[in-house]
PDB file of C-alpha atoms and ligand atoms in Angstrom:
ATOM      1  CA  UNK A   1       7.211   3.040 -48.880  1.00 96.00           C
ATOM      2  CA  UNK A   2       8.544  -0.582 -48.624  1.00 98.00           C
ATOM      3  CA  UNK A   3       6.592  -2.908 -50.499  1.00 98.00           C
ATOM      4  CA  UNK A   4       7.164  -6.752 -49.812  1.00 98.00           C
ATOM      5  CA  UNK A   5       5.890  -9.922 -51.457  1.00 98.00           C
ATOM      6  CA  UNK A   6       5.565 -13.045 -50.017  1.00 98.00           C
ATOM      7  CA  UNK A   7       5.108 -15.692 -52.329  1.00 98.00           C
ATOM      8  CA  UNK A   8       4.417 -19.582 -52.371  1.00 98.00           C
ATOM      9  CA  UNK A   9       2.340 -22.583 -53.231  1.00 97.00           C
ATOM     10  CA  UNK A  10      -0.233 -22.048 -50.431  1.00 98.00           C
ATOM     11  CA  UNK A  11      -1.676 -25.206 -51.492  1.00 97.00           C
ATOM     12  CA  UNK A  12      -3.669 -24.840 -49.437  1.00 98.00           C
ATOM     13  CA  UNK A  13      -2.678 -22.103 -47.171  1.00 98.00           C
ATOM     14  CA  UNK A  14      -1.704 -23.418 -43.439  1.00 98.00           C
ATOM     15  CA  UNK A  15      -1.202 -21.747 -39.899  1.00 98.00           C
ATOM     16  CA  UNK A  16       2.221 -21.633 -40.519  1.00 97.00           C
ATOM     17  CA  UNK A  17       2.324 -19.190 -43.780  1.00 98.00           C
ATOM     18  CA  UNK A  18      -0.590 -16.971 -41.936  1.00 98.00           C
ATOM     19  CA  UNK A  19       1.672 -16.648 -38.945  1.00 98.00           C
ATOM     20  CA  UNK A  20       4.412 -15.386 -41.573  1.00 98.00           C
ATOM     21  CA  UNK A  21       2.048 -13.196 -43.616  1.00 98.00           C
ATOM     22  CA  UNK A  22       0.560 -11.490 -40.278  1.00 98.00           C
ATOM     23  CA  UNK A  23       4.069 -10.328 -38.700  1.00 98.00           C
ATOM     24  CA  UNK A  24       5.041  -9.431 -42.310  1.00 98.00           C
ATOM     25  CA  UNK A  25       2.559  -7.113 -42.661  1.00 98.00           C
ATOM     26  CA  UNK A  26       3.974  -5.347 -39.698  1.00 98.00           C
ATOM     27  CA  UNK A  27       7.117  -5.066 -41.028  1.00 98.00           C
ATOM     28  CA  UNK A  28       6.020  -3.475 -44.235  1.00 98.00           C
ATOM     29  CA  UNK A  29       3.294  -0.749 -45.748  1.00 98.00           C
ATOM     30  CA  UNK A  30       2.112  -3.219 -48.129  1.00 98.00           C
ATOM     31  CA  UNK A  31       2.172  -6.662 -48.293  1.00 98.00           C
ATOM     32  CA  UNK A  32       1.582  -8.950 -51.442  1.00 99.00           C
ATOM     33  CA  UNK A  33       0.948 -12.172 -51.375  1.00 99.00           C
ATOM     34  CA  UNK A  34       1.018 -14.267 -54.455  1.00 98.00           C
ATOM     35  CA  UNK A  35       0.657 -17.219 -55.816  1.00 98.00           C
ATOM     36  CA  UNK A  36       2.226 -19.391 -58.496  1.00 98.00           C
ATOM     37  CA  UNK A  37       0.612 -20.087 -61.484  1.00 96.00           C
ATOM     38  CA  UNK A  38       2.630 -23.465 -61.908  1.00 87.00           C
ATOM     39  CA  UNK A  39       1.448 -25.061 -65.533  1.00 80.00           C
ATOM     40  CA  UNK A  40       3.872 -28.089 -64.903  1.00 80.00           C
ATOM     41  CA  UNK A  41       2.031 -28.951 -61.429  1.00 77.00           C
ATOM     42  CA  UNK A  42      -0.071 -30.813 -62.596  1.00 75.00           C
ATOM     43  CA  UNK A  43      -1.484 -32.228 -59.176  1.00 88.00           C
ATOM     44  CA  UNK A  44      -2.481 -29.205 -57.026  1.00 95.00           C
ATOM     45  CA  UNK A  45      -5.605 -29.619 -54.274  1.00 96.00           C
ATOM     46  CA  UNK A  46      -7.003 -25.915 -55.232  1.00 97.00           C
ATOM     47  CA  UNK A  47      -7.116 -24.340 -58.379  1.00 96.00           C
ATOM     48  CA  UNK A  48      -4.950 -20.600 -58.037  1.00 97.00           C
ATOM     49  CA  UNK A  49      -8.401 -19.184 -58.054  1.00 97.00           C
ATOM     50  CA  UNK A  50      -9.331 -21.498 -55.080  1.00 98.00           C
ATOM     51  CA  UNK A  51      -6.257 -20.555 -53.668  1.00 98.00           C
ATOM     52  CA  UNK A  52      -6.795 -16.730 -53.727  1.00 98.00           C
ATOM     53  CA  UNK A  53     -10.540 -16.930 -52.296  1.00 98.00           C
ATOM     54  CA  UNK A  54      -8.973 -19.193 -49.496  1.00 98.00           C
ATOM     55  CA  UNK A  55      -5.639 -16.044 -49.203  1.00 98.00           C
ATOM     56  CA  UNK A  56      -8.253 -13.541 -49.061  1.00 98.00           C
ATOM     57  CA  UNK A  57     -10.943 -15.224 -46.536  1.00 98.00           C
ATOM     58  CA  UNK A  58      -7.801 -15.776 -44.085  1.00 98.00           C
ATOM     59  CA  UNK A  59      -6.339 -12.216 -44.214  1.00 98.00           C
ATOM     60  CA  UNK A  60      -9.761 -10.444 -44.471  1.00 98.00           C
ATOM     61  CA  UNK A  61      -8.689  -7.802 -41.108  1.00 97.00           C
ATOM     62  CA  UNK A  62      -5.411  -7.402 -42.580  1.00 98.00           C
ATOM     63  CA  UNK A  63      -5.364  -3.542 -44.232  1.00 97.00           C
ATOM     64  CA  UNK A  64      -1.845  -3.223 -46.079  1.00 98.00           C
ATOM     65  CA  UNK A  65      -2.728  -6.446 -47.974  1.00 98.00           C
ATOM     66  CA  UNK A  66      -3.494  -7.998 -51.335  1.00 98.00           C
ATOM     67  CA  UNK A  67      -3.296 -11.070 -52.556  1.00 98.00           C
ATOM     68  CA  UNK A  68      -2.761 -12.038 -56.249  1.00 98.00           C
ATOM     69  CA  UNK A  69      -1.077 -14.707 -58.352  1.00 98.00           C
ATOM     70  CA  UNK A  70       1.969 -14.604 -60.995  1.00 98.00           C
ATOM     71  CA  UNK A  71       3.917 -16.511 -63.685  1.00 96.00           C
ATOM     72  CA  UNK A  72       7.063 -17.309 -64.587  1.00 96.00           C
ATOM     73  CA  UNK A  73      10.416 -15.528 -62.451  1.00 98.00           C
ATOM     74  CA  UNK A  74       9.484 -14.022 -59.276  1.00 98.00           C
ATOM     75  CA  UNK A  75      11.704 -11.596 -59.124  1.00 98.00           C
ATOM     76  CA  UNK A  76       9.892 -10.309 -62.897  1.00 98.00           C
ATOM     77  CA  UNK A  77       6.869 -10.211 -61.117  1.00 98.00           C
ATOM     78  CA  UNK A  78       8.633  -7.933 -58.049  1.00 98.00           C
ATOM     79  CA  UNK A  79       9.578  -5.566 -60.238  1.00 98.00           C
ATOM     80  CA  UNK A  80       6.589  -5.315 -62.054  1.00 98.00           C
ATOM     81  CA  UNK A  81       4.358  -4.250 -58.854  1.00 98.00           C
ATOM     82  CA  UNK A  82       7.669  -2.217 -57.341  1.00 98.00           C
ATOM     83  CA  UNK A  83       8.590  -4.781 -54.380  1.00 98.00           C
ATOM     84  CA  UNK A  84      11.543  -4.570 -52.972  1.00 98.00           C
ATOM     85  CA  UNK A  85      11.453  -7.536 -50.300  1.00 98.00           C
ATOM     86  CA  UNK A  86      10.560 -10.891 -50.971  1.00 98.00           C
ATOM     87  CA  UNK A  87       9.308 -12.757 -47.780  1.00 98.00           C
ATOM     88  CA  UNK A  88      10.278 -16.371 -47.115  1.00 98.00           C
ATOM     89  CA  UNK A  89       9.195 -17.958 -44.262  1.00 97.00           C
ATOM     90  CA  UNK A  90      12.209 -20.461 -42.468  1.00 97.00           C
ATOM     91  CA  UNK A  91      11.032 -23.752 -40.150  1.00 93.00           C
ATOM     92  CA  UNK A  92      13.666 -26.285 -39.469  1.00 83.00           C
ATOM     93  CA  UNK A  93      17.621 -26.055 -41.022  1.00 80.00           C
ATOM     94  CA  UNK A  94      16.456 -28.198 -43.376  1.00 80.00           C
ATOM     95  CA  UNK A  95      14.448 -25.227 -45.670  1.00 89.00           C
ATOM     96  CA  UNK A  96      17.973 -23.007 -45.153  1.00 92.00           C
ATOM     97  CA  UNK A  97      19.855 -24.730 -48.236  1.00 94.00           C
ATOM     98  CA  UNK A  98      16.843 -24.405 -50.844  1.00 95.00           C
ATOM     99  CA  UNK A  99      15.570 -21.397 -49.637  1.00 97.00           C
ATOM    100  CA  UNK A 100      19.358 -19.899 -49.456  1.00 97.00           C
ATOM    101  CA  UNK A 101      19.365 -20.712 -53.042  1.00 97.00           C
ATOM    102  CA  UNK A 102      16.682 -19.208 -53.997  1.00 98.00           C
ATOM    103  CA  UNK A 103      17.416 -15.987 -52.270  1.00 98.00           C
ATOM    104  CA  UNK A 104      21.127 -15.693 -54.457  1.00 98.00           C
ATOM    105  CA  UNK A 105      19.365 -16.970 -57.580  1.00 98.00           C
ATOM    106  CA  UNK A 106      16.745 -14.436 -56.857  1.00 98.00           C
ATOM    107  CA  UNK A 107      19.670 -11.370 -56.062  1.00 98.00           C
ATOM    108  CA  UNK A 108      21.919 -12.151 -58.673  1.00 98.00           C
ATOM    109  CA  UNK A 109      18.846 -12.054 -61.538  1.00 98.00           C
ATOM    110  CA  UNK A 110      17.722  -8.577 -59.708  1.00 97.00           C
ATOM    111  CA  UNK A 111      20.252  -7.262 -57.196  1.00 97.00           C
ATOM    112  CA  UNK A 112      17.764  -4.528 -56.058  1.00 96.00           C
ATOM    113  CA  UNK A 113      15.885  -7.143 -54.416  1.00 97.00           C
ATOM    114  CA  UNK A 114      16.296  -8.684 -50.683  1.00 98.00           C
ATOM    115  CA  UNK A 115      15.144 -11.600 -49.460  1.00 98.00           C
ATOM    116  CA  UNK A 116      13.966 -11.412 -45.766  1.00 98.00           C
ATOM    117  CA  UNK A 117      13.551 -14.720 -44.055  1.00 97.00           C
ATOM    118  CA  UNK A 118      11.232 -14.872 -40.647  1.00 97.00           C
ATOM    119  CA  UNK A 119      11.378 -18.042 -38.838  1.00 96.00           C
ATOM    120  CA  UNK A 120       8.567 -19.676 -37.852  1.00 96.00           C
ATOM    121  CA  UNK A 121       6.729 -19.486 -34.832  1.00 96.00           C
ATOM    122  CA  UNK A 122       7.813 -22.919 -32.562  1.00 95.00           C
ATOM    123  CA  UNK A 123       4.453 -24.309 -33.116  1.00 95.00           C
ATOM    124  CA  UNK A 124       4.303 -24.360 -36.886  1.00 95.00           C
ATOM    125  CA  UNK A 125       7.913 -25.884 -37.378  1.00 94.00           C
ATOM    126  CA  UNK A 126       6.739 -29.546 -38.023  1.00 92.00           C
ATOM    127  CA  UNK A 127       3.925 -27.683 -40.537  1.00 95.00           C
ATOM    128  CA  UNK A 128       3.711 -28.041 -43.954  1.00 96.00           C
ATOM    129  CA  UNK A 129       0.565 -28.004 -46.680  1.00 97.00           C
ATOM    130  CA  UNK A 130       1.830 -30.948 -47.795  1.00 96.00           C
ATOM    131  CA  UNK A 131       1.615 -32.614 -44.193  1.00 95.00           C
ATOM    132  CA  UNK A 132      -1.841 -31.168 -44.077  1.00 97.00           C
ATOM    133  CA  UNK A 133      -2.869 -32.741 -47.249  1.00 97.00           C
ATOM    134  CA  UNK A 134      -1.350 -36.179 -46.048  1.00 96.00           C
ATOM    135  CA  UNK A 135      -3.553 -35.891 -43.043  1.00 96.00           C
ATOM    136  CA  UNK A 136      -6.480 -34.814 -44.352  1.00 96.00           C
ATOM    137  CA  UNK A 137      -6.238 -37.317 -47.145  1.00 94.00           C
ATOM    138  CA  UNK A 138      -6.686 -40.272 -44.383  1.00 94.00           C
ATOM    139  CA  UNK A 139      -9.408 -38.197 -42.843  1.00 89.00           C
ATOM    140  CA  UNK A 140      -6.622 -37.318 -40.289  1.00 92.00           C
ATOM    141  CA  UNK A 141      -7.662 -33.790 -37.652  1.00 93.00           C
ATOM    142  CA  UNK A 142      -6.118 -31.048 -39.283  1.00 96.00           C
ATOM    143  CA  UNK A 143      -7.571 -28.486 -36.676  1.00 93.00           C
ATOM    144  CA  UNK A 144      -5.034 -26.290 -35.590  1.00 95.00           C
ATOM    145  CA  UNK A 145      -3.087 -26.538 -39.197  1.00 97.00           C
ATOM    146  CA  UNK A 146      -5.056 -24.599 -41.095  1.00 98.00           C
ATOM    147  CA  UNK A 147      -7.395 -21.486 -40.524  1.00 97.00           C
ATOM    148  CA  UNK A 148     -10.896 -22.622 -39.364  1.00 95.00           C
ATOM    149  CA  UNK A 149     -12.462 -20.531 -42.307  1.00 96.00           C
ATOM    150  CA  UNK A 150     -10.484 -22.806 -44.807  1.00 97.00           C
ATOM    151  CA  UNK A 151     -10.757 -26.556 -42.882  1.00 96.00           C
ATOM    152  CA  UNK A 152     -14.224 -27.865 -44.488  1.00 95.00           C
ATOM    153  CA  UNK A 153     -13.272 -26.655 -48.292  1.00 95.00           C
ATOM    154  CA  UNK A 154      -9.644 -28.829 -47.526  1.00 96.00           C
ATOM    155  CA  UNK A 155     -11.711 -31.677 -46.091  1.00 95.00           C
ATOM    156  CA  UNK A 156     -14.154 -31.645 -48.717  1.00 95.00           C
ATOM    157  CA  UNK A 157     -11.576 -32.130 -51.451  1.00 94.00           C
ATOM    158  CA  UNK A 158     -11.161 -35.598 -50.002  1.00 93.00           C
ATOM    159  CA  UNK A 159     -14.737 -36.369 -49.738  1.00 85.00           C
ATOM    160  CA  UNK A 160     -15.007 -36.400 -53.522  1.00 66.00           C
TER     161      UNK A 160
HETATM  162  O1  PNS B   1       5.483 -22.360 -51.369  1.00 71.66           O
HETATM  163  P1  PNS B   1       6.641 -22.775 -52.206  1.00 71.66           P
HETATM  164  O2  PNS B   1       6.221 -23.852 -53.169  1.00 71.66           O
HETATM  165  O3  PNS B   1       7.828 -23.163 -51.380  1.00 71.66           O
HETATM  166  O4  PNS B   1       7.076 -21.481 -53.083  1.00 71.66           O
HETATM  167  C1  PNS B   1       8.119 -21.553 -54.020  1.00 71.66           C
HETATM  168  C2  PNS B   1       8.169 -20.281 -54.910  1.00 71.66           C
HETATM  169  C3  PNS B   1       6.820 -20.043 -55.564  1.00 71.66           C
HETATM  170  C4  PNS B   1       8.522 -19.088 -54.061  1.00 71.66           C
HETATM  171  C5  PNS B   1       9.282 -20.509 -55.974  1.00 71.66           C
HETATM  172  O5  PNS B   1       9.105 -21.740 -56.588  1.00 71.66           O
HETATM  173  C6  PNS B   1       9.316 -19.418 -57.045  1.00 71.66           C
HETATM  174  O6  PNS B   1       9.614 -18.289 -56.777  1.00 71.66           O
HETATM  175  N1  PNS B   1       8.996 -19.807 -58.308  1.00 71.66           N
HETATM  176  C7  PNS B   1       8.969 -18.910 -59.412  1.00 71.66           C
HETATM  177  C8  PNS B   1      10.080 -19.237 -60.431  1.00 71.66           C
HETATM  178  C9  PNS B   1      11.366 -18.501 -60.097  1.00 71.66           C
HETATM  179  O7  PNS B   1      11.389 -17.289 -59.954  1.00 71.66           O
HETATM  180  N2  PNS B   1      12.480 -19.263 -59.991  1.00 71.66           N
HETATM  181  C10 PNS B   1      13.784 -18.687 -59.713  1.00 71.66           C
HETATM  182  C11 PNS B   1      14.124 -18.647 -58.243  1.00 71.66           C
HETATM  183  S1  PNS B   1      14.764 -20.185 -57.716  1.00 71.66           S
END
């Protein structure tokens, strides 16, 4: 059975990382996606719980899923629930460097583990939740960017 984990910010989560997460679940028997508990970031949108009701909403038809959150190394965390992939999801050349890096940081802490990127679909490349947040922030149309279940609790953060 391969077991994968994709994990991220997903603050919030956009098109782009549901595009990712959907063909990854194809790929794999089951798919976990997680979220990091960051106690430095001190200026997220959605709490992780926030973030994991807005995961779960989104992939509600997907079977092989589950969503959850971790702490500290990711590749700790992997081993823990028995993944052996870790999903990244690759727009323009500009994420190769970081996310190369991250992939032989991640390898040489736990060389059982691969990294599998999947490029983006054409239409997400310019996509980003930090772009969404910019947009939304200046009451900006962010339909199309994120999943329709999620748009009002992003836009509603701003309201406040
Ligand atoms: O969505 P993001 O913010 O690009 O995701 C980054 C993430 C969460 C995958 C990365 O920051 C991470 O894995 N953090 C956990 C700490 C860790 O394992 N660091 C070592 C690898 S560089």
């Amino acid at each position: 059975m391969i077991k994968a984990i994709y994990p991220g910010s997903f603050d919030p989560v956009t098109n782009g990382h549901l595009d990712i997460i959907k063909r990854a679940s194809k790929l794999v028997d089951k798919l976990v996606v997680s979220v990091l508990e960051n106690p430095h970031k001190k200026s997220s949108l959605f709490t992780v719980e926030e973030r994991i009701e807005n995961l779960k909403l989104v992939t509600k038809d997907i079977k092989n899923i589950e969503i959850s959150s971790f702490r500290g190394l990711l590749v700790d965390y992997a081993q823990q629930i028995d993944a052996q992939v870790i999903i990244r999801g690759l727009r323009a050349v500009t994420d190769f460097e970081s996310e190369f890096q991250m992939a032989l940081t991640n390898k040489s802490l736990f060389p059982n583990i691969e990294t599998l990127f999947i490029p983006t679909s054409i239409e997400y490349l310019y996509l980003s939740s930090s772009t969404v947040k910019e947009i939304a922030m200046f009451g900006g149309n962010i339909c199309g960017m994120v999943p329709c279940e999620i748009k009002e609790s992003v836009l509603k953060k701003f309201r406040k």
